[in-house]
Short mmCIF file of C-alpha atoms in Angstrom, two decimals:
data_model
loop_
_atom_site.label_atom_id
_atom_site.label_comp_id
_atom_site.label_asym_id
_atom_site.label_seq_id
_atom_site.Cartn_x
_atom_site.Cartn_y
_atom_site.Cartn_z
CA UNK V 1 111.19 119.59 4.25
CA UNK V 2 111.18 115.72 4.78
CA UNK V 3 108.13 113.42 5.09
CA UNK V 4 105.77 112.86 2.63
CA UNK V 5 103.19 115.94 4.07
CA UNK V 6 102.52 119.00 3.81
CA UNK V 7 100.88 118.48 0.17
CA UNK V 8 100.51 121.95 -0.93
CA UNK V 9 104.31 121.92 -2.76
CA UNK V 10 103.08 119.52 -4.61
CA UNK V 11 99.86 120.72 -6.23
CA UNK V 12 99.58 123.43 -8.55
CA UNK V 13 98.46 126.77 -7.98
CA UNK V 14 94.82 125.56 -9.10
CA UNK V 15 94.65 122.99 -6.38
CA UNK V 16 95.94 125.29 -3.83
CA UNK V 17 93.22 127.85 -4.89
CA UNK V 18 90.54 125.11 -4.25
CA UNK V 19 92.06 123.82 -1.14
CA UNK V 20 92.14 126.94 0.38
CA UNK V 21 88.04 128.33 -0.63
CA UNK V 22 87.27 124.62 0.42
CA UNK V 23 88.96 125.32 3.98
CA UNK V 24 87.92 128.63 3.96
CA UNK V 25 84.14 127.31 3.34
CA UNK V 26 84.40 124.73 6.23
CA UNK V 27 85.74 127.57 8.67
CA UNK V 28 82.51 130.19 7.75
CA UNK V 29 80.45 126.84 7.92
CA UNK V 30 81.41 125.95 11.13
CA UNK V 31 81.58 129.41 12.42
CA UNK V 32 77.98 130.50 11.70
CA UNK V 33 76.45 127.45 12.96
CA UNK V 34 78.35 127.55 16.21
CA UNK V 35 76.61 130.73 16.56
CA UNK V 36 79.41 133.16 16.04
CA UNK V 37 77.25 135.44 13.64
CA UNK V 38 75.66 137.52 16.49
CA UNK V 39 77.54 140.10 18.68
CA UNK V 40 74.80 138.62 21.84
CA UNK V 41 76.36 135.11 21.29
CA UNK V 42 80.35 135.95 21.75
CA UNK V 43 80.16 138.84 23.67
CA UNK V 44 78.13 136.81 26.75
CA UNK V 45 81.22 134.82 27.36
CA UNK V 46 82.78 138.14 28.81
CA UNK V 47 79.56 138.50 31.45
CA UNK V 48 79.84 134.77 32.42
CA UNK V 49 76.56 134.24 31.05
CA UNK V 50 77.36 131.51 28.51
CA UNK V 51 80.83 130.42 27.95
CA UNK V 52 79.86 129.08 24.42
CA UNK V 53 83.28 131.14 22.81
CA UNK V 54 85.49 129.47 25.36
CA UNK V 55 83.68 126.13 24.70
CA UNK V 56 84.03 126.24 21.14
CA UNK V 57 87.62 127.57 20.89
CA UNK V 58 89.20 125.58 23.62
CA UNK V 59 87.64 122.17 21.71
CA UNK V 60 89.07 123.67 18.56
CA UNK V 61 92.51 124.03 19.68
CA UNK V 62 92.64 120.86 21.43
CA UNK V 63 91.19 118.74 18.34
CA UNK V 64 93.56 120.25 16.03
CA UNK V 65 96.49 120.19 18.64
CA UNK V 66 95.76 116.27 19.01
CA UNK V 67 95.76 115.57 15.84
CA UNK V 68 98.59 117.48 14.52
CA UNK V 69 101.00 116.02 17.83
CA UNK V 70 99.53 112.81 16.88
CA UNK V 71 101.22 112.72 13.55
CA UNK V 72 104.17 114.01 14.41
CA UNK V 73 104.45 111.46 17.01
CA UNK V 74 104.04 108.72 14.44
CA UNK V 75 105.94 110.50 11.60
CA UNK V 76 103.23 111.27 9.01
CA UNK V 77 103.80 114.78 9.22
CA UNK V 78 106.11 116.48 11.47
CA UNK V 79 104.98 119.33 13.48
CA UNK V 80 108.18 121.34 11.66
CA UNK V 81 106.82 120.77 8.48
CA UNK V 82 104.00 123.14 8.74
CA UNK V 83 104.20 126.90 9.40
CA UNK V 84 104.58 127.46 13.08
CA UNK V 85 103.25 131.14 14.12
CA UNK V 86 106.70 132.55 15.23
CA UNK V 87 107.04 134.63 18.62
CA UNK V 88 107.61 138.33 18.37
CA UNK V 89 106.15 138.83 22.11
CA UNK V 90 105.56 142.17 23.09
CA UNK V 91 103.72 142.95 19.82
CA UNK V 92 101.89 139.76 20.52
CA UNK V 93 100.43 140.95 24.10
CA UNK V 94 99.78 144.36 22.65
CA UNK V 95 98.26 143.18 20.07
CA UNK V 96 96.15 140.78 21.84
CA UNK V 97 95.05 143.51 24.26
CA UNK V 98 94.10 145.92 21.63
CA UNK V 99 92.18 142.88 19.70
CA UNK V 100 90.44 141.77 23.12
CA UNK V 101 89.40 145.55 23.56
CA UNK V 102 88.03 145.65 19.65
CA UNK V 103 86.27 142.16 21.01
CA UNK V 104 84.11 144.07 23.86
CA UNK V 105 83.58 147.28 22.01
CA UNK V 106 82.55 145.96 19.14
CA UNK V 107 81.21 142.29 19.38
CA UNK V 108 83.10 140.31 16.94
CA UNK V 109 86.29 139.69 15.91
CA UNK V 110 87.79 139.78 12.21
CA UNK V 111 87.09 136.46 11.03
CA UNK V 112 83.40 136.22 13.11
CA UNK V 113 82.37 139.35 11.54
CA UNK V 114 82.37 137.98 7.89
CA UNK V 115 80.25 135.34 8.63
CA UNK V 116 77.70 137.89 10.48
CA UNK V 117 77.77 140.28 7.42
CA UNK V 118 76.68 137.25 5.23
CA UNK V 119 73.83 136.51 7.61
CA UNK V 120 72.55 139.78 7.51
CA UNK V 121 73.99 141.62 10.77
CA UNK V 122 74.00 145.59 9.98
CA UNK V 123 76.63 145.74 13.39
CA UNK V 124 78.78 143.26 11.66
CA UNK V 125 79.03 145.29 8.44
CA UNK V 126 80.02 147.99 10.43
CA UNK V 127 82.35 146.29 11.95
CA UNK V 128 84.36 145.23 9.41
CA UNK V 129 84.46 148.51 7.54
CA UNK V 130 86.29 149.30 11.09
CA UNK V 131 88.55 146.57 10.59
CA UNK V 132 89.49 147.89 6.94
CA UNK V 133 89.66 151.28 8.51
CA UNK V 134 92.36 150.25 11.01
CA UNK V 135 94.43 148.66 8.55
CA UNK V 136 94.80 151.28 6.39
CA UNK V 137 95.29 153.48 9.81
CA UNK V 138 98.26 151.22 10.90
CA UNK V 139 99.82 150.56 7.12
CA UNK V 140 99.98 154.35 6.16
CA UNK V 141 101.33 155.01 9.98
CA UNK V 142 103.87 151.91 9.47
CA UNK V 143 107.48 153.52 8.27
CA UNK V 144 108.15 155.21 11.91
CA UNK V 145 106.95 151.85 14.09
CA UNK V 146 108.71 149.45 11.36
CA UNK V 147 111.72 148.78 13.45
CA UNK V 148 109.77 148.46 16.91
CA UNK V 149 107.57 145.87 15.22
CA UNK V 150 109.99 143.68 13.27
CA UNK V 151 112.22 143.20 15.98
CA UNK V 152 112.80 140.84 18.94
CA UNK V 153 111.26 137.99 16.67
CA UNK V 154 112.15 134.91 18.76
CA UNK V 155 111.11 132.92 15.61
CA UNK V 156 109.16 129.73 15.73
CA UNK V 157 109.31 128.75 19.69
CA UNK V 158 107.06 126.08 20.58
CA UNK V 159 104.96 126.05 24.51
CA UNK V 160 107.21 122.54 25.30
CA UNK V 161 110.41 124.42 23.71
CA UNK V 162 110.09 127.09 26.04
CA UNK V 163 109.42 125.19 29.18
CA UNK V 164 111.90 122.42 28.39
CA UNK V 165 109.48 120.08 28.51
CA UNK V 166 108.05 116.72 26.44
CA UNK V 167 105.74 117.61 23.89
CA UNK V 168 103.69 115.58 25.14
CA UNK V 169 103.75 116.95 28.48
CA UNK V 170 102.42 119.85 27.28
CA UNK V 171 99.78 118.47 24.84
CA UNK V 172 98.41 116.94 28.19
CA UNK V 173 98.68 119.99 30.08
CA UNK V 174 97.20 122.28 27.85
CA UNK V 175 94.19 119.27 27.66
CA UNK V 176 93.77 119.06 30.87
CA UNK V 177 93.68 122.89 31.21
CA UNK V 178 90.70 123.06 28.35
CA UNK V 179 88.98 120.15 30.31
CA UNK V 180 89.39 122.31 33.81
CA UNK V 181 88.26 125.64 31.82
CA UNK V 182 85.07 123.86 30.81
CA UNK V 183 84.30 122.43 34.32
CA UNK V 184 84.79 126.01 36.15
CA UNK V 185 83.12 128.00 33.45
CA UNK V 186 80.12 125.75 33.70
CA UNK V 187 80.19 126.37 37.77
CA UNK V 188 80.07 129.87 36.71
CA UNK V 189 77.18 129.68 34.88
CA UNK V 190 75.15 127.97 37.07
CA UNK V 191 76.01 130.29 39.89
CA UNK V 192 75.05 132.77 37.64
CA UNK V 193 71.89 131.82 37.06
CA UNK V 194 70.48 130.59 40.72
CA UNK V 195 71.74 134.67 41.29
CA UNK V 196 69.47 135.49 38.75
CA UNK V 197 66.52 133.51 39.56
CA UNK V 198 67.03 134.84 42.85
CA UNK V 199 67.26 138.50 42.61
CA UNK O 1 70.91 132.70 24.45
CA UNK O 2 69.44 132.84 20.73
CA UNK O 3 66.03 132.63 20.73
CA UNK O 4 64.17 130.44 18.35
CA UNK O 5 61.73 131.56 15.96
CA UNK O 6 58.97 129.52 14.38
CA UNK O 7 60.95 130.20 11.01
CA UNK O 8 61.98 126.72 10.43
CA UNK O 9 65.56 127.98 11.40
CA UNK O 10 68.58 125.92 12.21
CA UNK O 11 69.33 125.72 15.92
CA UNK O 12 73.18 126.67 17.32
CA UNK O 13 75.00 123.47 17.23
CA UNK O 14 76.24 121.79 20.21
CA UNK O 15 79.59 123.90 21.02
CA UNK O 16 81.84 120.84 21.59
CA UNK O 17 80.26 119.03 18.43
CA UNK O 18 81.02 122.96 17.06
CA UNK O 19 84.62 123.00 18.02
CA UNK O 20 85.41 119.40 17.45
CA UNK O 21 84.08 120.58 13.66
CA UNK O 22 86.10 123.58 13.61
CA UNK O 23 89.35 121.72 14.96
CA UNK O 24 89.14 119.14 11.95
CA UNK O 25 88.68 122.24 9.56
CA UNK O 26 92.17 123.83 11.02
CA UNK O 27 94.02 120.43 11.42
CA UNK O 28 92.72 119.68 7.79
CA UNK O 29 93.51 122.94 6.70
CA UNK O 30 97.30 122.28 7.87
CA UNK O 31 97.54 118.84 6.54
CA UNK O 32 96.91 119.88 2.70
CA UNK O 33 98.21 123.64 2.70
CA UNK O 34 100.78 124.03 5.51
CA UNK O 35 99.30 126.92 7.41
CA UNK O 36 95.99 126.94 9.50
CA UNK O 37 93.08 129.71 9.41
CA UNK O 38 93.26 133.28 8.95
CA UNK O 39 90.88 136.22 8.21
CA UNK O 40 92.41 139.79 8.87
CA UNK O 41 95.39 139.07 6.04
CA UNK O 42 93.03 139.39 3.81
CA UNK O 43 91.73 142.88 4.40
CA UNK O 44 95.60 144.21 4.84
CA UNK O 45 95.79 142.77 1.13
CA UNK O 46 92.90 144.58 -0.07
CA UNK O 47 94.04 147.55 2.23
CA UNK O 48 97.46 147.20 0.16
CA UNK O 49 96.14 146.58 -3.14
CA UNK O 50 93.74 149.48 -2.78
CA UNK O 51 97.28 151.85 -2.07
CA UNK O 52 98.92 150.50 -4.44
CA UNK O 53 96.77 151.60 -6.96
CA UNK O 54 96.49 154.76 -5.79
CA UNK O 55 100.44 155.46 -5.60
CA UNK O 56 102.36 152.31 -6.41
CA UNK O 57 105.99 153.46 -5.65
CA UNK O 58 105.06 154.53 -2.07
CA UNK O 59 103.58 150.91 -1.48
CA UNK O 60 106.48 149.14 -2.95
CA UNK O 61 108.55 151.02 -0.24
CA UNK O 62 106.37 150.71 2.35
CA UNK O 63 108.25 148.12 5.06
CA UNK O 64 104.79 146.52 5.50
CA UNK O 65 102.95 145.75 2.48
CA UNK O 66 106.05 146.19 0.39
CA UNK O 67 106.38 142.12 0.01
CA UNK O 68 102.49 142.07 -1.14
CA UNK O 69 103.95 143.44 -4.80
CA UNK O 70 105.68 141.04 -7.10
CA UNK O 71 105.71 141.72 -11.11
CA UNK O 72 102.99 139.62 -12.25
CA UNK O 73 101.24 138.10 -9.89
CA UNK O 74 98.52 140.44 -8.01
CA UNK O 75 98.26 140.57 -4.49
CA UNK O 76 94.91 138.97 -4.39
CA UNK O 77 96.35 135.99 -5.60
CA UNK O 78 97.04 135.04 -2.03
CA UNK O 79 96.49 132.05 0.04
CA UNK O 80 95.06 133.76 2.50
CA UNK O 81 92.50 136.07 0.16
CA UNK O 82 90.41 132.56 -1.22
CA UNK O 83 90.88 131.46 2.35
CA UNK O 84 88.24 134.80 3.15
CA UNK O 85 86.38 134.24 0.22
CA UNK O 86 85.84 130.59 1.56
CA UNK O 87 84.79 131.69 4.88
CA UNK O 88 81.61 134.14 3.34
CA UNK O 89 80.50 131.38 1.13
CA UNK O 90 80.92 128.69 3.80
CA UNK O 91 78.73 130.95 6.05
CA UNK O 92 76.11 132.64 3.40
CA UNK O 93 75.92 128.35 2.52
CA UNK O 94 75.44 127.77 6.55
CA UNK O 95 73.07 130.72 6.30
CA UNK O 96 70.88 129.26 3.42
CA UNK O 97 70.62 126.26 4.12
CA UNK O 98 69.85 126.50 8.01
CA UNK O 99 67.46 129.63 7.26
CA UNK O 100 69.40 132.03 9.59
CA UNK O 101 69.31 134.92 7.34
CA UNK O 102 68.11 138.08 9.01
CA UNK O 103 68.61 141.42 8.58
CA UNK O 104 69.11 143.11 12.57
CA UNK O 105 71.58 145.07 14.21
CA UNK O 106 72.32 142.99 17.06
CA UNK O 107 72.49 144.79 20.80
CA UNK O 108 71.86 144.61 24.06
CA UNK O 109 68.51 145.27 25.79
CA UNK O 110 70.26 149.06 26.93
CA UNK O 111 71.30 150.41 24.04
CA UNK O 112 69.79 151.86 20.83
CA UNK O 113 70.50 150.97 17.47
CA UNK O 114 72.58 153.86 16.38
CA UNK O 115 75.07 153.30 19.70
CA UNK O 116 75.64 150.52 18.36
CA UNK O 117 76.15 150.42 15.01
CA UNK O 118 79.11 153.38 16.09
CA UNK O 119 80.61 150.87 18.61
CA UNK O 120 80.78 147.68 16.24
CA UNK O 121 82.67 150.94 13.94
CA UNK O 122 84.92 151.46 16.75
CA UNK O 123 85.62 148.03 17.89
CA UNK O 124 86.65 147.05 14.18
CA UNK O 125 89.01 149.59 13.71
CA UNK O 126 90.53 148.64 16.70
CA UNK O 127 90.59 145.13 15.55
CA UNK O 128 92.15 146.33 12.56
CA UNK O 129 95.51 147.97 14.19
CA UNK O 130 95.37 144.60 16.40
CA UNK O 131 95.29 142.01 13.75
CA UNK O 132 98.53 143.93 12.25
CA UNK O 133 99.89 144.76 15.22
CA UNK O 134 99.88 141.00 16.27
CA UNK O 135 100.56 139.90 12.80
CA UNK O 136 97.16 138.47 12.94
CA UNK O 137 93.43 137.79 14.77
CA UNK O 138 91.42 135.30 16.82
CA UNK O 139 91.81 132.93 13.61
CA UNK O 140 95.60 133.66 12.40
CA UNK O 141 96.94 133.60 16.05
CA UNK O 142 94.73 132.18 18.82
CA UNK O 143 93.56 129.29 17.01
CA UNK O 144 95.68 128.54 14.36
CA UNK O 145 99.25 129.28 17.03
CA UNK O 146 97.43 127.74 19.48
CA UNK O 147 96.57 124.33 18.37
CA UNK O 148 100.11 124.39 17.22
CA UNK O 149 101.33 125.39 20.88
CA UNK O 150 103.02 128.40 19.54
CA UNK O 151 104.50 130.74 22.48
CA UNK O 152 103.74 133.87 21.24
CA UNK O 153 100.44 132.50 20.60
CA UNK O 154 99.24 131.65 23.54
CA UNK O 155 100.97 135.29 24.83
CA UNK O 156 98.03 136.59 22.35
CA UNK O 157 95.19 134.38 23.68
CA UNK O 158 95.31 135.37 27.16
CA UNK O 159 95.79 139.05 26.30
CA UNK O 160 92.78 138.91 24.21
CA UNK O 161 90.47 137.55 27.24
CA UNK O 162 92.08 139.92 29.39
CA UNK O 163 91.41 142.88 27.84
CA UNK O 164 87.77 142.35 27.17
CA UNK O 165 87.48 140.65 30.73
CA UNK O 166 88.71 143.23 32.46
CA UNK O 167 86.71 146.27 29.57
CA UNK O 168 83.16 144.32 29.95
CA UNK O 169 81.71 146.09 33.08
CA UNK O 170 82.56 149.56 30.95
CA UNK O 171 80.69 148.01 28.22
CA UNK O 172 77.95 146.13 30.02
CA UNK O 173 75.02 148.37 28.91
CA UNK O 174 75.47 147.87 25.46
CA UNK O 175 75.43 143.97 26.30
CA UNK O 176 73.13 142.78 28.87
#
């Protein structure tokens, strides 16, 4: 580790408690007043009705991206110093799939859910008892798909690494594709709707 | 979308002033602890700490939750269990103070409660193998992996709108 940041080897396990509930409580916070505690709300963006999830998500990623690429670029906190998500890619996709399939059957995803059982949705309580269901499912079935899923880790391979690229290439790439997503999903909506008004 | 009752309720916030929020919360969230969101590592360490009370040698050796167990330290104690814990009292204080409390089961105008309620059952155990499978969820991967510009990430972000892109019209009664 160089640099002065990440601060979390430095504080004591009390800190790191509060630092965590207190990013924890901004997440749920944010989350629930986006509108992620009803099933209606995400599960439109899949019937082009009202791209709110992609909206949301793709300003996220790009705030967060900005920042943290912005102080790496001027040394505050390089982007190694913090744990990068590492690549083990076919449980990845399958993963995804079965997680975007959860998404349309059941309306939420893990982290959405919580903040729709707090706000009184009887489908998100549900839900999650699902989630804990599956868990305990996949740990007790573990021992036999242990080798499949710990191997072909590529480790912590960045979009730029991969592509041989500047990272700053792809910081404006992947800007530029959140700015494009917004434009074309809004297309779609309107389209949508003149159909609607239509018919 | 959400209709507005006369309830004094909060309104949806503006989903760019939303996600600009939420990006701040992740990028702060990675200045002070290192690591960015999460929410299905917790259940696997209640899942785990649930087994291991119920047969603690066979958890120790299973290959998946076996790290959870150290002498002395429980595996609540985690990082990413007050990180949960954060999230419900971040959204009951969203709830509260915005007035968005309501008990429903929310569905479509096509389907019944009770189809429902067995779907959201169906689509979180699903979510559940996923979120292990993938070595985590919407939060642990797509957002926190993605603002970093992790590969395998991004791999997981796509697959996730793919699937339910290409599973909605199969599901469209229970939606719209």
């Amino acid at each position: 580790m160089e640099g002065p940041l990440v601060l979390s080897p430095s504080m004591g396990h009390g800190a790191e408690v509060v630092a965590a509930l207190l990013c924890g409580a901004g997440f749920g916070f944010v989350l629930e007043r986006a509108g992620f505690g009803r099933a209606d709300n995400l599960a439109s963006v899949f019937y082009g009705r009202d791209f709110r999830v992609l909206r949301v998500m793709f300003t996220a990623i790009v705030t967060a991206m900005l920042g943290l690429y912005g102080l790496d670029l001027v040394g505050f906190m390089p982007i190694g110093n913090i744990g990068i998500i590492p690549t083990y890619l076919v449980p990845q996709l399958i993963g995804g799939l079965l997680l975007g399939a959860g998404f349309i059957v059941g309306g939420y995803c893990p982290g959405t859910s919580l903040v729709a059982v707090v706000s009184g949705k009887l489908d998100a309580l549900l839900f999650v008892a699902g989630v804990f269901v599956g868990s305990l499912a996949f740990t007790i079935a573990y021992d036999p798909f242990a080798a499949w899923h710990q191997s072909g880790g590529w480790g912590p391979v960045l979009l730029h690494e991969y592509f041989k690229v500047h990272s700053g290439v792809m910081v404006l790439l992947v800007a530029l594709f959140a700015v494009g997503a917004f434009w074309v999903t809004a297309r779609i909506e309107a389209a949508l709707r003149r159909g609607r008004s239509v018919s | 979308m959400t209709e507005q009752k006369s309830t004094g309720e909060a309104k949806d916030w503006n989903p760019y002033v939303a996600g600009i929020a939420l990006g701040c919360v992740l990028l702060t969230s990675f200045v002070i602890t290192g690591k960015g969101l999460g929410a299905s590592g917790a259940v696997n360490r209640v899942v785990g700490t649930a087994l291991h009370a119920m047969s603690p040698t066979w958890a120790e050796d299973n290959k998946l939750i076996g790290s959870f167990f150290v002498p002395g330290v429980s595996p609540l104690d985690s990082w990413i269990v007050y990180l949960a814990v954060g999230v419900l009292l971040g959204g009951a204080l969203a709830v509260v103070t915005g007035r968005r409390f309501r008990f429903e089961t929310v569905h479509g105008p096509r389907v019944g409660s009770a189809t429902r309620l067995v779907l959201a059952f169906i689509g979180g155990a699903l979510s559940g193998v996923a979120a292990q499978v993938a070595r985590g969820c919407t939060s642990g991967q797509a957002l926190t992996g993605g603002a970093q510009l992790a590969l395998g990430s991004w791999v997981f972000m796509f697959a996730v709108f793919g699937a339910a892109y290409g599973l909605a019209w199969f599901l469209r009664k229970q939606w719209i």
